[in-house]
Structures are given as C-alpha cells and as structure tokens.
Coordinates of C-alpha atoms and ligand atoms in Angstrom, one line a residue:
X1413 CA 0.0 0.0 0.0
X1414 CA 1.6 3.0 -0.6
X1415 CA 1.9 5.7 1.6
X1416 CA -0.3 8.9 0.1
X1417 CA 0.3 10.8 2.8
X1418 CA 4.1 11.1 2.3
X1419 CA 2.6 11.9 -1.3
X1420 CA 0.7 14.4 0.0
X1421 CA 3.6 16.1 2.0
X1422 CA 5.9 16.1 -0.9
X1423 CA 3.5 18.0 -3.2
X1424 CA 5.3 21.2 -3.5
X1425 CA 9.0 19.9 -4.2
X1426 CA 8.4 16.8 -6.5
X1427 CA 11.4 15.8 -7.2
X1428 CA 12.4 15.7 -11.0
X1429 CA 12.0 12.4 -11.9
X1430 CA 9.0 10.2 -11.6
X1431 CA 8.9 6.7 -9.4
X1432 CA 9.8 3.9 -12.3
X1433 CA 7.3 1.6 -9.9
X1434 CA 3.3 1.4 -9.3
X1435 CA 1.0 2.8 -8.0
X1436 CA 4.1 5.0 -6.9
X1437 CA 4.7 6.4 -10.4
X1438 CA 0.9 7.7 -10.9
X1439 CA 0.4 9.2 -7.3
X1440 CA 3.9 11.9 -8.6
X1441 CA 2.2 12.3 -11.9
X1442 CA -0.8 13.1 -9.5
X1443 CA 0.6 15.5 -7.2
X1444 CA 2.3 17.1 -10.8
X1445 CA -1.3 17.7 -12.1
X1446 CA -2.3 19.3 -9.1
X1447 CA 0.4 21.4 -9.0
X1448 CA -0.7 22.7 -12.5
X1449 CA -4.7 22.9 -11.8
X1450 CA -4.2 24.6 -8.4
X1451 CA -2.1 27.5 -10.4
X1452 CA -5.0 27.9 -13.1
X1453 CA -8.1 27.3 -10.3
X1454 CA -5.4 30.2 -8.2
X1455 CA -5.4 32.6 -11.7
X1456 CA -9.0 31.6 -12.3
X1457 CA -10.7 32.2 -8.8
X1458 CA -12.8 29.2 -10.1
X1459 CA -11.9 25.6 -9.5
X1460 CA -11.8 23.2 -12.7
X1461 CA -14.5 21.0 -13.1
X1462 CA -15.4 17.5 -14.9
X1463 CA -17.8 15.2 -16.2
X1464 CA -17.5 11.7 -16.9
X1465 CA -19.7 10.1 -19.1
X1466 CA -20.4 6.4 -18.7
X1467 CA -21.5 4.0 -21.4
X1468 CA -21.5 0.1 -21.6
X1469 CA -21.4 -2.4 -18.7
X1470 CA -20.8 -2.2 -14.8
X1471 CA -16.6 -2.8 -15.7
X1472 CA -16.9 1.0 -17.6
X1473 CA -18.9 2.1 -14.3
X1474 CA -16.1 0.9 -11.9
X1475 CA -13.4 2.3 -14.0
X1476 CA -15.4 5.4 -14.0
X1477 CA -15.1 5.5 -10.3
X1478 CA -11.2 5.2 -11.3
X1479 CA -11.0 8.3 -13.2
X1480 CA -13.4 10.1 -10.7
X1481 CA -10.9 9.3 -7.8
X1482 CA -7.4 10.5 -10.0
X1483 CA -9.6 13.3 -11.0
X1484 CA -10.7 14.2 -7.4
X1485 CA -7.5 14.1 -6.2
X1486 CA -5.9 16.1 -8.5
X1487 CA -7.9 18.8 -7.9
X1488 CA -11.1 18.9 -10.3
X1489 CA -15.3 19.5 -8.5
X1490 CA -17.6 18.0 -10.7
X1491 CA -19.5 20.0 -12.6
X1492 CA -23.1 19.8 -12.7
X1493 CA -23.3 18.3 -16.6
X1494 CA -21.0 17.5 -19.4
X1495 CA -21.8 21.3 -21.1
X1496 CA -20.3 23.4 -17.9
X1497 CA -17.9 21.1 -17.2
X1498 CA -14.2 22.0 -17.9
X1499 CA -13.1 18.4 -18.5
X1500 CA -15.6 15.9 -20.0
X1501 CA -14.6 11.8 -20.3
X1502 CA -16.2 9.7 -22.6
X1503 CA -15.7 6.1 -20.9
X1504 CA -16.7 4.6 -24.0
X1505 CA -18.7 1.1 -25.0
X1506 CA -18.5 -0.6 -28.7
X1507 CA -20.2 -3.7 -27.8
X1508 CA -23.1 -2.7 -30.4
X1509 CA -23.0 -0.4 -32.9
X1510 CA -25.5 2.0 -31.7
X1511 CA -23.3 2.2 -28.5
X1512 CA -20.4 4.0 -30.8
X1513 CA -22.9 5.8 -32.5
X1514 CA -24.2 7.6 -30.0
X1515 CA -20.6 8.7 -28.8
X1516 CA -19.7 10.2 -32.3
X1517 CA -23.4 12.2 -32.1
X1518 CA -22.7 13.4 -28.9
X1519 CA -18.4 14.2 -29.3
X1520 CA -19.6 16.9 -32.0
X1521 CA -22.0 18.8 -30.0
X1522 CA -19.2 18.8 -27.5
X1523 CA -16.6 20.1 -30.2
X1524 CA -18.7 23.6 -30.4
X1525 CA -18.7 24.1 -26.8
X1526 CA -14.9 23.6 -26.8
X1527 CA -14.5 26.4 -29.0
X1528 CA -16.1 28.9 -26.4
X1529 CA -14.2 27.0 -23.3
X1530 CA -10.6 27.8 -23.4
X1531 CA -9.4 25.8 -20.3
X1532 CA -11.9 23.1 -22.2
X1533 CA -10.8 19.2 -22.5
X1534 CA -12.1 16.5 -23.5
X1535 CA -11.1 12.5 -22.8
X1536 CA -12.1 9.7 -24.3
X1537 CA -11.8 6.0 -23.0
X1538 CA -12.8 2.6 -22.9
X1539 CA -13.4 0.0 -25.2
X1540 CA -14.1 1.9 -28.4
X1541 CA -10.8 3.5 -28.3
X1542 CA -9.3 -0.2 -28.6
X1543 CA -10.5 -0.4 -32.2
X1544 CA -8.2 1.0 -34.5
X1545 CA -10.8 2.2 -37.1
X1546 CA -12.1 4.4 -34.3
X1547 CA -8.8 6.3 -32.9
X1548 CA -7.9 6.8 -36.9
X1549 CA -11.4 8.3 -37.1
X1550 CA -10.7 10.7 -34.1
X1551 CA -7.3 11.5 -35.5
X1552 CA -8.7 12.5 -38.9
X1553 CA -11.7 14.1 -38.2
X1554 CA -12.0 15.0 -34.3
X1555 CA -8.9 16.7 -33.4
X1556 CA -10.1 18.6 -30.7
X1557 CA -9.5 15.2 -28.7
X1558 CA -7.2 16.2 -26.1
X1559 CA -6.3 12.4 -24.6
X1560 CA -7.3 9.0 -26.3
X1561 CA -6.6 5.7 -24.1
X1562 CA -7.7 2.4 -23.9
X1563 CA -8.9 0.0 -21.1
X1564 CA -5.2 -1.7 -20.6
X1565 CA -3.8 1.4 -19.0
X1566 CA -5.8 3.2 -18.0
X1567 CA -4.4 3.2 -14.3
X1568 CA -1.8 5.3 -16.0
X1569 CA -4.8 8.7 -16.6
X1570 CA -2.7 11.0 -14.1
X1571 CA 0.2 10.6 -16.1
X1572 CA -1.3 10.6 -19.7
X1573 CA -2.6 14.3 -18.0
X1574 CA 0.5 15.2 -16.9
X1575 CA 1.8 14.5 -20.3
X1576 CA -1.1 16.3 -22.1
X1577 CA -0.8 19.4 -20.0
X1578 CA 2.8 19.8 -20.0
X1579 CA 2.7 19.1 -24.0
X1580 CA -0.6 21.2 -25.2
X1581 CA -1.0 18.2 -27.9
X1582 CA -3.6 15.3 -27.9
X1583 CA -2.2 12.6 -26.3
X1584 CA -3.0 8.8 -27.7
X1585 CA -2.0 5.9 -26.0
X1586 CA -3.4 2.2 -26.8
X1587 CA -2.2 -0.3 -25.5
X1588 CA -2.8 -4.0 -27.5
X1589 CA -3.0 -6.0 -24.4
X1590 CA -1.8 -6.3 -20.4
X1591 CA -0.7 -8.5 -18.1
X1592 CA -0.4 -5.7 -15.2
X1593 CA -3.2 -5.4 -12.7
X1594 CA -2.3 -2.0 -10.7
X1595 CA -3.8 -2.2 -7.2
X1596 CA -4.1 0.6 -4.8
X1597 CA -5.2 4.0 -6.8
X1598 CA -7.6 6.3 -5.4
X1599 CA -11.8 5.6 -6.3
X1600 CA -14.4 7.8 -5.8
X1601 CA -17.7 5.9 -5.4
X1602 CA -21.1 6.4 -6.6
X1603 CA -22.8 5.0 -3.9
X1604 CA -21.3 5.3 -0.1
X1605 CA -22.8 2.4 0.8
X1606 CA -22.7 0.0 -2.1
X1607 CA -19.7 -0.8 -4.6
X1608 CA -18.6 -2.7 -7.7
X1609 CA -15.5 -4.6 -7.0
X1610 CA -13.2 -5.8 -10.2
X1611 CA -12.9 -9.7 -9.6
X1612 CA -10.8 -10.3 -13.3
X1613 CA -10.3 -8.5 -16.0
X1614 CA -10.5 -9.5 -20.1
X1615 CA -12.5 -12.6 -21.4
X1616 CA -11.0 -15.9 -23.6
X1617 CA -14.6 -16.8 -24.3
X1618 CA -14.7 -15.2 -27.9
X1619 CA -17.9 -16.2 -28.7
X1620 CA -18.4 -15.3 -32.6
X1621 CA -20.8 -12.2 -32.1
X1622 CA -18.7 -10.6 -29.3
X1623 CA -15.7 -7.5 -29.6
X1624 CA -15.5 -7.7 -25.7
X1625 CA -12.5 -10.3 -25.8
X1626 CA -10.5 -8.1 -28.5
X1627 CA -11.1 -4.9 -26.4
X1628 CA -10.4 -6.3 -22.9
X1629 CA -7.7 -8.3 -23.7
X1630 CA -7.2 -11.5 -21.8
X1631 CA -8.6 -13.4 -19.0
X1632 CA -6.8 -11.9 -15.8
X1633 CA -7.7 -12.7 -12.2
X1634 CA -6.9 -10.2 -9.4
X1635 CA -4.9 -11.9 -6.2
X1636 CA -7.6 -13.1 -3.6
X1637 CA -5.8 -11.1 -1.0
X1638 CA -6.0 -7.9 -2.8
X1639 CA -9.7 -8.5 -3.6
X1640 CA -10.9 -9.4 0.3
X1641 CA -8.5 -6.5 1.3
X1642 CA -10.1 -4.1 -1.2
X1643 CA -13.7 -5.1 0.2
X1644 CA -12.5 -5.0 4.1
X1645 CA -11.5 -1.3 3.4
X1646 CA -15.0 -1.0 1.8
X1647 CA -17.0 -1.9 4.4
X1648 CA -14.4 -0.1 7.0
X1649 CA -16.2 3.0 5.2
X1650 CA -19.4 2.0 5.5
X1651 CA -19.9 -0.4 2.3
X1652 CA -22.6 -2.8 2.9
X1653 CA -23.2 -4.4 -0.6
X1654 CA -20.6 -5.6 -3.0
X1655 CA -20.9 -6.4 -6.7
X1656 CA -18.0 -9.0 -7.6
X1657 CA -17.5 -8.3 -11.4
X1658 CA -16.3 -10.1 -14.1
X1659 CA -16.7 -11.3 -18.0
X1660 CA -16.9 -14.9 -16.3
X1661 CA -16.7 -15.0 -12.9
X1662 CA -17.3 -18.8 -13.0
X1663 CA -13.7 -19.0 -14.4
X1664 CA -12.3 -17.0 -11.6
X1665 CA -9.1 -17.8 -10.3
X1666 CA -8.1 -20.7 -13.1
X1667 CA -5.3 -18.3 -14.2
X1668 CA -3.9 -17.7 -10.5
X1669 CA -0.1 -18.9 -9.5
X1670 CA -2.0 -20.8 -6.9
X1671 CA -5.2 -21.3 -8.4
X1672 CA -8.8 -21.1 -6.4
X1673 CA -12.6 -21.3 -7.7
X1674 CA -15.0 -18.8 -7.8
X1675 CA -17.1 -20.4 -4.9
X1676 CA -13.9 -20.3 -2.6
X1677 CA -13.5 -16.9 -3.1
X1678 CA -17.3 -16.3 -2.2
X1679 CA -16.7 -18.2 0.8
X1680 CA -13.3 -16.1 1.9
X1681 CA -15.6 -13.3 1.3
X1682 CA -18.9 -14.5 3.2
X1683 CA -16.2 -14.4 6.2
X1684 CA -15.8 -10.2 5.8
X1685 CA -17.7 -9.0 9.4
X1686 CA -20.1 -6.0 8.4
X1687 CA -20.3 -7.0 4.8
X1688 CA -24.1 -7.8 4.4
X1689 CA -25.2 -8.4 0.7
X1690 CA -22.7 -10.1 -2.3
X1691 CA -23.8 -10.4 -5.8
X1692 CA -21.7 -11.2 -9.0
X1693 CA -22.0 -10.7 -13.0
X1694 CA -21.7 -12.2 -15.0
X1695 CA -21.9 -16.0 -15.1
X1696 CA -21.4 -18.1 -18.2
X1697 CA -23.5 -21.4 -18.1
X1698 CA -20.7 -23.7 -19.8
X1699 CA -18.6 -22.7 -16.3
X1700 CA -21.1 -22.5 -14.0
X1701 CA -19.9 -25.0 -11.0
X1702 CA -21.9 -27.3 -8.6
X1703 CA -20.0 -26.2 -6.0
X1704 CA -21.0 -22.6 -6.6
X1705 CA -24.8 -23.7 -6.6
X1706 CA -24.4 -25.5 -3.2
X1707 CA -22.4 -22.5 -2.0
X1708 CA -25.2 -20.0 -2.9
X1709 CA -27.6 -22.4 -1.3
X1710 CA -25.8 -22.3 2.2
X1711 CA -24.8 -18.3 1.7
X1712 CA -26.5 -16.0 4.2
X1713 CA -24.8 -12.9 2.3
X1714 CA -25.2 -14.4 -1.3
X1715 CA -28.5 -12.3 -3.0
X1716 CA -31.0 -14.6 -4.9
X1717 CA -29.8 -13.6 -7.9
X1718 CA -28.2 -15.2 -10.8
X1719 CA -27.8 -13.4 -14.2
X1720 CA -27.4 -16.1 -16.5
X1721 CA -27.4 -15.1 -20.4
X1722 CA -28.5 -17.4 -22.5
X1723 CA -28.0 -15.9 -25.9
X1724 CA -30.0 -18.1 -27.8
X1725 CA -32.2 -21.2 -27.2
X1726 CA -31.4 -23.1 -30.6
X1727 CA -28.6 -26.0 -29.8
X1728 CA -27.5 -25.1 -33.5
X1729 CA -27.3 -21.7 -33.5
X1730 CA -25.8 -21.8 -29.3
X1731 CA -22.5 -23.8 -31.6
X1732 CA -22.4 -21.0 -34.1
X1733 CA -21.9 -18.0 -31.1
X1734 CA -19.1 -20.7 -29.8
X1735 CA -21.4 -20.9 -26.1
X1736 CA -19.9 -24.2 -25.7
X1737 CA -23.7 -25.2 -24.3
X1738 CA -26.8 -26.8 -25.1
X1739 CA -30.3 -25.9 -25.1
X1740 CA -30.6 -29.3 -22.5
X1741 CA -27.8 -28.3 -20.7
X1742 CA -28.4 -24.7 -20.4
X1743 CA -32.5 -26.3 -19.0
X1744 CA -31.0 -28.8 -17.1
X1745 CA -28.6 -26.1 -15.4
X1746 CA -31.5 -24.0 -14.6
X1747 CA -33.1 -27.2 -13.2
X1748 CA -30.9 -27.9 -10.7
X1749 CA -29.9 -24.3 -9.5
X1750 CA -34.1 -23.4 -9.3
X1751 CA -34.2 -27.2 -7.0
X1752 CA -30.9 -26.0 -4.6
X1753 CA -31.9 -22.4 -4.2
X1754 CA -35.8 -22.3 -4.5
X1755 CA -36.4 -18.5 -4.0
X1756 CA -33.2 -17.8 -6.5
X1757 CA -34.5 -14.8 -9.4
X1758 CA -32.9 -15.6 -12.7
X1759 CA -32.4 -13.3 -15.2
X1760 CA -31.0 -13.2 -18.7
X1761 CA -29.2 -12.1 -21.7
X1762 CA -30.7 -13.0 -25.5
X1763 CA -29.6 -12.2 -29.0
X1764 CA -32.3 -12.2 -31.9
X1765 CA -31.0 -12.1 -35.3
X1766 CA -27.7 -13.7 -35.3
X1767 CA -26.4 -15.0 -38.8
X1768 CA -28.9 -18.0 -40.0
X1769 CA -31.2 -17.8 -37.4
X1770 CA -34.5 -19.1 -38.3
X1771 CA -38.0 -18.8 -37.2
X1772 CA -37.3 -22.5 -36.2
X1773 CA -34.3 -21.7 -34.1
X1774 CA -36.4 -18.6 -32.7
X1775 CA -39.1 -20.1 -31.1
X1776 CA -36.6 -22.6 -29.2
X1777 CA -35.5 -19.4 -28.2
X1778 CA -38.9 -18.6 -27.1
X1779 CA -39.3 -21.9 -25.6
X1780 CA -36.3 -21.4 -23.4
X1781 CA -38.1 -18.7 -22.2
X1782 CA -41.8 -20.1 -21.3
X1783 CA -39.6 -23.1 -19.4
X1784 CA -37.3 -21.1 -17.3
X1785 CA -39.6 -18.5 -16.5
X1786 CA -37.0 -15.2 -15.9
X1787 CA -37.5 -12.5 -13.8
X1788 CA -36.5 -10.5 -16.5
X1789 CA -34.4 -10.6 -19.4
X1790 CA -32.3 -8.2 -21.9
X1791 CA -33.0 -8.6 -25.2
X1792 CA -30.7 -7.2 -27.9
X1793 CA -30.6 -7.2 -31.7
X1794 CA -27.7 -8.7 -33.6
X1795 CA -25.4 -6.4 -33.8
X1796 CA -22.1 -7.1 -36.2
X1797 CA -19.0 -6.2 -34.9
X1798 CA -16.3 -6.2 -37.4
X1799 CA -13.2 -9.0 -36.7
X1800 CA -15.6 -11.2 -35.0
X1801 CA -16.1 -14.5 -36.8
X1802 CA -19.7 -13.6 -36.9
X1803 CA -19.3 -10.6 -38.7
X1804 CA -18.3 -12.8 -41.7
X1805 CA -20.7 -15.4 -41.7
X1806 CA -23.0 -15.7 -44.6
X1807 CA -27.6 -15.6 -44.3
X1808 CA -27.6 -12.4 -41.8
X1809 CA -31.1 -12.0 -41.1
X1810 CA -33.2 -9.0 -42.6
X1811 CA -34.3 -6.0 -40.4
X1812 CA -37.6 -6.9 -41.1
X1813 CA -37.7 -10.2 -40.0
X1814 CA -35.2 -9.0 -36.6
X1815 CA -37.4 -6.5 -35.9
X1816 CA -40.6 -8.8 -35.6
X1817 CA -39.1 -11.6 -33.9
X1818 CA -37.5 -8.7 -31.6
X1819 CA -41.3 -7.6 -30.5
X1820 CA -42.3 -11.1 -30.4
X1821 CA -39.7 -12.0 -27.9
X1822 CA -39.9 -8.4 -26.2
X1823 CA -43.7 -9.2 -25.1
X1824 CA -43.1 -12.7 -23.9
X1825 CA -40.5 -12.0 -21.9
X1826 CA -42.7 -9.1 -20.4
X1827 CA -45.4 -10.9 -19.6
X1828 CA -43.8 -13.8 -17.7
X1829 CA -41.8 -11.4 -16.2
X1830 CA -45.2 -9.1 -15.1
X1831 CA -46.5 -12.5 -13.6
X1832 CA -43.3 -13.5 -11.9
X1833 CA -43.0 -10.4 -10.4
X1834 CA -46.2 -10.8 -8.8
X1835 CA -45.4 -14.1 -6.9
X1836 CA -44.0 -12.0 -4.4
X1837 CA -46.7 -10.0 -3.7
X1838 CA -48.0 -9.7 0.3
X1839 CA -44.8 -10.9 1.2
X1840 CA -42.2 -9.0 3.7
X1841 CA -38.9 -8.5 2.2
X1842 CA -35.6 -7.5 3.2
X1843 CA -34.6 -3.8 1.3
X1844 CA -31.5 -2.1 1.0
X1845 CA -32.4 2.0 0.5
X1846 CA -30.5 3.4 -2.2
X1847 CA -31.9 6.7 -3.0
X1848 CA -34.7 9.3 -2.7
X1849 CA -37.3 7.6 -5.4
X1850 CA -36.9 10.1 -8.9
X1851 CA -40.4 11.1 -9.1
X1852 CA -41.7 11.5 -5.6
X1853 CA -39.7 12.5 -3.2
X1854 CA -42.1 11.2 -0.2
X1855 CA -40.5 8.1 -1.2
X1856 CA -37.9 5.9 -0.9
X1857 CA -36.0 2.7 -3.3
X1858 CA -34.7 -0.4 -2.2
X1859 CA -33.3 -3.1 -3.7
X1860 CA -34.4 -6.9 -2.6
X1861 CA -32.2 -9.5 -2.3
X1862 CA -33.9 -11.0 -5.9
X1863 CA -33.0 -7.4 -7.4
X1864 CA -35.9 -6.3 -7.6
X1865 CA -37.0 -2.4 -6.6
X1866 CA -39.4 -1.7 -4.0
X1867 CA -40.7 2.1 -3.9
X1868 CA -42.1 3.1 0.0
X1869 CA -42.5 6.2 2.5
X1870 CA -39.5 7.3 3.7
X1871 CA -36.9 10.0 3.7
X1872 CA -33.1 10.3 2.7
X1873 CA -31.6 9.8 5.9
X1874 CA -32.7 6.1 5.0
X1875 CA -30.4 6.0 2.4
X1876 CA -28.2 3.1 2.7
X1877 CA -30.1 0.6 5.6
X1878 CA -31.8 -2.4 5.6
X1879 CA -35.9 -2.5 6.4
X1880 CA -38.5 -4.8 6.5
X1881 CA -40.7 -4.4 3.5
X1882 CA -44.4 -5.8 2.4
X1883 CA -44.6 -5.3 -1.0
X1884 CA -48.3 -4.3 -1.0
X1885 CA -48.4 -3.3 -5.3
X1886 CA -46.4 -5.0 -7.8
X1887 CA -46.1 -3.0 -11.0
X1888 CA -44.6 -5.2 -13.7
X1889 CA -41.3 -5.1 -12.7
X1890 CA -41.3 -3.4 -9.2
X1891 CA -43.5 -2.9 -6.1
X1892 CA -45.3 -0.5 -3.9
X1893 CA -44.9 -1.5 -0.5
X1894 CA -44.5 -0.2 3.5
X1895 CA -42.0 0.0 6.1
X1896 CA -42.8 -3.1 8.6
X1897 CA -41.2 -2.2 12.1
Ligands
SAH2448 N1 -19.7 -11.5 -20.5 C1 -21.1 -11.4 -20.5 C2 -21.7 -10.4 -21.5 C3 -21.0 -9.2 -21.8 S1 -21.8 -8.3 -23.1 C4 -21.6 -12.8 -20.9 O1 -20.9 -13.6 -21.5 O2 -22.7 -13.1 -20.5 C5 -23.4 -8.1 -22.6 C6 -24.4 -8.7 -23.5 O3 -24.4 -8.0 -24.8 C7 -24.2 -10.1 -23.9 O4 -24.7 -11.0 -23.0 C8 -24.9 -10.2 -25.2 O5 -26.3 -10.6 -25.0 C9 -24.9 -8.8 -25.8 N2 -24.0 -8.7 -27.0 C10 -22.7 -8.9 -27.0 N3 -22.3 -8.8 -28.3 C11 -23.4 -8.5 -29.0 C12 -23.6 -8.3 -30.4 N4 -22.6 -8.3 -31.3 N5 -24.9 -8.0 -30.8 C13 -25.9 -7.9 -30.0 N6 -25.7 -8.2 -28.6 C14 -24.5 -8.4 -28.2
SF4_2449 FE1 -18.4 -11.7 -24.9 FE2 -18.8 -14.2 -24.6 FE3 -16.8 -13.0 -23.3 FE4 -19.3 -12.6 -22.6 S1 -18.2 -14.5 -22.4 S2 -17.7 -11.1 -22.9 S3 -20.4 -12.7 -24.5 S4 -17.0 -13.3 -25.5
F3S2450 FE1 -19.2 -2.4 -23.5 FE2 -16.7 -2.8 -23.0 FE3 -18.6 -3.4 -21.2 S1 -17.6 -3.1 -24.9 S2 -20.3 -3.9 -22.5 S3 -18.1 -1.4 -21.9 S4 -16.7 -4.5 -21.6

C-alpha cells in the first residue's frame, strides 16, 4: 500500500524524476497535475471541473469511479453536466454499434462548446478507443481530442494528464493487451454504501458475435488477497453491498499462481464481518460449478440472484456464437440451481437475429423462455461487430424479419416477467435503500435481495439501511410497498 500521505507532503518539491514503480509512479504524476490545476483554479478564482460520461457495462462504471478518484485528487469539482464542465470523459462502450454511435453524435456537439471554453478538455476511453478504425477516425476528423486511451492502461490517466498538460498536444496511448493489474489508486464511489469490485479482468470466451475479448484483452484474475483486502476497506467505510465483477466469474481464479474457484473466493468473502449483501456478473453457463450452486444455497450474504445469459435457445445456432452449451444443458442447469436455491430470481441475456437464425431456431429461443420463466431478461438485436467470426458469416437475417421476432420476444418476456413479479406479492422482504425515489420525493427505493426495486415512504436519511418491507403493489417489474417495524 503506498503511503499517500508522504505523497501528499511532498507536493510542492516533487522531485524531477518520476517513481519507475506502481502505483508509486501515478500518485507523482498526480501531485504534478495538481500542482498545475491549483495555479489555473489560483489565476481563475474558479476551480476546474469535470464530467465523466459512462457507457456500456458495470466494468466501464467501476473504472469510471477510477478516473473520478485521480480526477478528485488532482484537484477537479464536478461539474453539474458534461456542457459546464471543464473536463468531460467519454468512458466509452462498442459492444453494439448503436453504442459507438451515440458517442460520435454526442463528441460533436461537445466540439462547439470547446470552442467557447478555453481551459476546455475532452477525454475519451474505454473500449471503443481499442478499435483502430475508431482512434484513426478521431485523429482524422476529431482533433479537438485532447487524450485518447484504452482500457489496458488506464491506471496510468494521471500521467497521460500530466503529459497532455505539459505538452498542449492530444495525447493517444493504446495499449494491444496487459498482463499488469495496478492495485491501490484512489476511487471515488457512486454510492457510499454499495460498490462494484473488479474480480478479473479481459475474457478468452470469444464467442463469434462478441468484440469484448479483442477490447479487454485477456482473462486476468486479481490476487484473492487484494480483492478481500479491497472489500475489508469498503465496508471499514461503510460499504454494505458488494458487486464481484467479471466477464466470467465462474472461471475465476483458473489463471492464479496458486489457483482457487469462484465459490472459494465467495466463501473467503462470506467471512468479511459487516459485509451484508454479495452479488456477481456475470456468469457463463458452460462454467457455472456445482460447487457454486451449493455454496449459494448455504450463503447468508449471497443475494438470490443469478444473471445467466442465454444468448439463444437453438442448440444449432448456441454452436455457431461458440457458447460451448446446449439448449438441455443450459434447461438442465437452470433445473438444478431453481431445485438448490428455491427463491433464486434468474435473469437473462438474448440475441435475436444472429447470422442464419430461423423462425425455427427462434421459437426454441422462445421456448427457453416459457420453461425457465426469468425475472426479467435483456434482449438485444444482432449487432455485427467487425473481426468477430460472426461478422463474416454468410444468411444475416433481414431487419424486417429481426425487428418482428425482436417484438415477439420483447412481449413474452414481459409478460412472464409481469407475472413472476407478482409471486411476491403480500410478502415482507428485506430492502436495502439506495436513494430518494426520482419522481416522488415522499418516497424511498430499495433493492431486494432478488434485485428487484421496492418504492415506499420514507426520507433520505434512509439512504443506505436495511428494512423490513411488504410489498403491497407490484407494477410489472417493481412494487409499492411499507416499512414493517
Ligand atoms: N460477459 C457477459 C456479457 C457481456 S456483453 C456474458 O458472456 O454473458 C453483454 C451482452 O451484450 C451479452 O450477454 C450479449 O447478449 C450482448 N451482446 C454482445 N455482443 C453482441 C452483439 N454483437 N450484438 C448484440 N448483442 C450483443
Ligand atoms: Fe463476450 Fe462471450 Fe466473453 Fe461474454 S463470455 S464477454 S459474450 S466473449
Ligand atoms: Fe461495452 Fe466494454 Fe462493457 S464493450 S459492455 S463497456 S466491456
């Protein structure tokens, strides 16, 4: 661990050359920002501010946290939206193309505000910015892109700064792929009382339709020891719920010098004293243990909650997205996870429209869905993502015919979901508050151990407890209920 505060005292005589080790290196380059934004909020009368600006997954929201805690240290408030702000990041997603779109829509609009903002920046990130099509794109036609980096390295943002400030040119830096996991950097959380924790990193799955694995790089686990530290200093600051997260957390560990299993990591963590409520994403079926199942059964802490994509309920076309799964097996899995952990909510990920899908393989799709019954479920179109193998394969389906199966599966899945829902109704529930509810402020949200929201009287200083629940109302896909003392 280093030792920040030494940092902290050595901030005004940094000494010329920067730490060659980690996290050492980035807390100088750091305190070398600062140095700078301090003189400019000094000549300003007006501290900096910034805006990030999260797309994709839960991994984009944690590294978001990342940046936020460099950012905060170095010096920046945040603003109050991504048009005031001083700074904006882009933590970008490409794992559709409507994701990417959305950031080329929005990067323009941002490009005129630049031009009245002097002390203007702009950042982008993520997992777009691993596609070389996209940073030649930025470099042709977007230069007003002050930093461009990737998600290998960026653990290294205070320095890439430091190195765009100093400069006054954009700054790209991509790397292909890591082996380096960087532990101990500062993280500013969303939520004081509930957090994502990285598990692993990257993904070897490369299932056809899927850029994740080419943008993540590969499978990396983080040391047990640094994750249950990580989570000890969590709930030391008042953390009560942890989200474990991962391409495949099933496959945790496998890559360790001294390898362990996802379920003995749960356990290690089940130990943590003040830690209430653990919950994971995402599990792959093909890795899915029974050891996991029975320790989820036994688990006081472990929510009853599994997301479990499915992608597709045709055997033939499950071979074609390389799922390494059957329709039976994926059935049978549910079969025996619904018989250990009765009360467990499942819920799902599926694809309509991938290459030579027919209405055949569509409705076993469908009839995955009548037979396991989730909670609630994501659908997505197709989406081709050029260099996956899917990309290439011949019969892609026509709009038309997407776009109706699409609405066909959209309603099914609502429906079951609507009467699933409503199993629960009259019962009491344990909820975890975690805000003031958006439209009414007489009211409060909490989450269930099944995931699902519960909206009831109450005021913010119940932010972040547990109460008894009955969920009086359900309303599709979340209830009404009352405080039980
Ligand atoms: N690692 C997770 C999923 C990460 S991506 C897993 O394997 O379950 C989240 C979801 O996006 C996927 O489950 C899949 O349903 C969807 N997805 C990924 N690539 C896609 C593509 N090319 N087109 C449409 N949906 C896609
Ligand atoms: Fe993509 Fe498959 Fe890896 Fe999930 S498991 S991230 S869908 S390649
Ligand atoms: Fe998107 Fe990257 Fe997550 S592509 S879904 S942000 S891993």
């Amino acid at each position: 661990m280093i030792d920040k505060e030494k940092w902290d005292k050595t901030f005004n005589e940094l000494p010329d050359e920067a730490p060659v080790t980690e996290p050492e290196r980035q807390y100088y380059f750091i305190n070398k920002c600062r140095q700078i934004v301090k003189k400019i909020n000094e000549e300003r009368g007006l501290p900096l501010s910034y805006k990030t600006v999260t797309f994709g997954c839960q991994m984009n929201a944690r590294d978001s946290e990342k940046l936020v805690g460099i950012l905060e240290q170095i010096g920046y408030v945040e603003a109050a939206d991504e048009e005031k702000a001083d700074f904006v990041i882009y933590n970008t997603c490409t794992v559709r193309e409507n994701a990417n779109q959305r950031v080329y829509g929005r990067l323009g609009q941002l490009g005129r505000i630049k031009k009245q903002n002097p002390h203007m920046r702009i950042a982008l990130c993520g997992c777009m910015m691993q596609e070389p099509e996209v940073v030649e794109k930025l470099k042709k036609s977007y230069r007003f892109v002050d930093l461009i980096f990737g998600t290998h390295n960026i653990y290294k943002f205070a320095e890439l700064l430091a190195t765009r400030m100093e400069s006054g040119r954009m700054v790209i830096d991509i790397w292909k792929d890591t082996d380096k996991i960087v532990e101990d950097l500062p993280v500013e959380r969303k939520y004081s009382f509930k957090s994502g924790v990285n598990i692993m990193f990257g993904c070897n799955n490369f299932c056809s339709y899927c850029i994740v694995p080419y943008v993540r790089g590969r499978e990396r686990s983080r040391d047990p020891k640094a994750i249950i530290r990580e989570i000890e200093r969590l709930v030391a600051d008042g953390v009560v719920e942890v989200m474990l997260l991962g391409q495949n957390v099933n496959s945790y560990g496998k890559t360790l010098e001294h390898p362990i299993t996802f379920a003995q990591l749960l356990k290690e963590i089940e130990k943590i004293d003040g830690l209430e409520r653990i919950r994971f994403m995402t599990s792959h079926p093909k890795d899915l243990s029974d050891e996991l199942i029975q320790v989820m059964a036994e688990s006081k802490k472990i929510c009853r909650h599994l997301h479990l994509p499915v992608q597709s309920g045709s055997t033939r076309i499950l071979e074609k997205m390389n799922r390494r799964y059957t329709k039976e097996s994926y059935l049978d899995l549910v079969g025996r996870i619904k018989k250990a952990i009765p009360d467990i909510s499942l819920t799902t990920d599926i694809i309509v429209g991938f290459p030579g899908e027919t209405e055949e393989d569509f409705q076993e799709t469908l009839d995955v869905v009548r037979k396991v019954r989730y909670d609630s479920a994501f659908t997505f179109i197709y989406s081709k993502r050029t260099g996956t193998p899917a990309a290439v394969m011949e019969e892609q389906v026509p709009e038309v015919v997407v776009k109706d199966r699409f609405n066909r599966l959209l309603k099914e899945v609502q429906d079951i979901s609507a009467e699933t829902c409503a199993v629960h109704e009259g019962t009491v529930q344990t909820a975890l508050v975690e805000s003031l509810n958006d439209h009414d402020s007489s009211l409060v949200t909490g989450r269930l151990s099944n995931n699902l929201l519960v909206h009831f009287p109450g005021d913010a200083s119940m932010i972040g407890k547990f109460y008894q629940v009955r969920l009086n109302e359900c309303r599709g896909f979340y209830y009404i209920g009352e405080q039980i003392n």
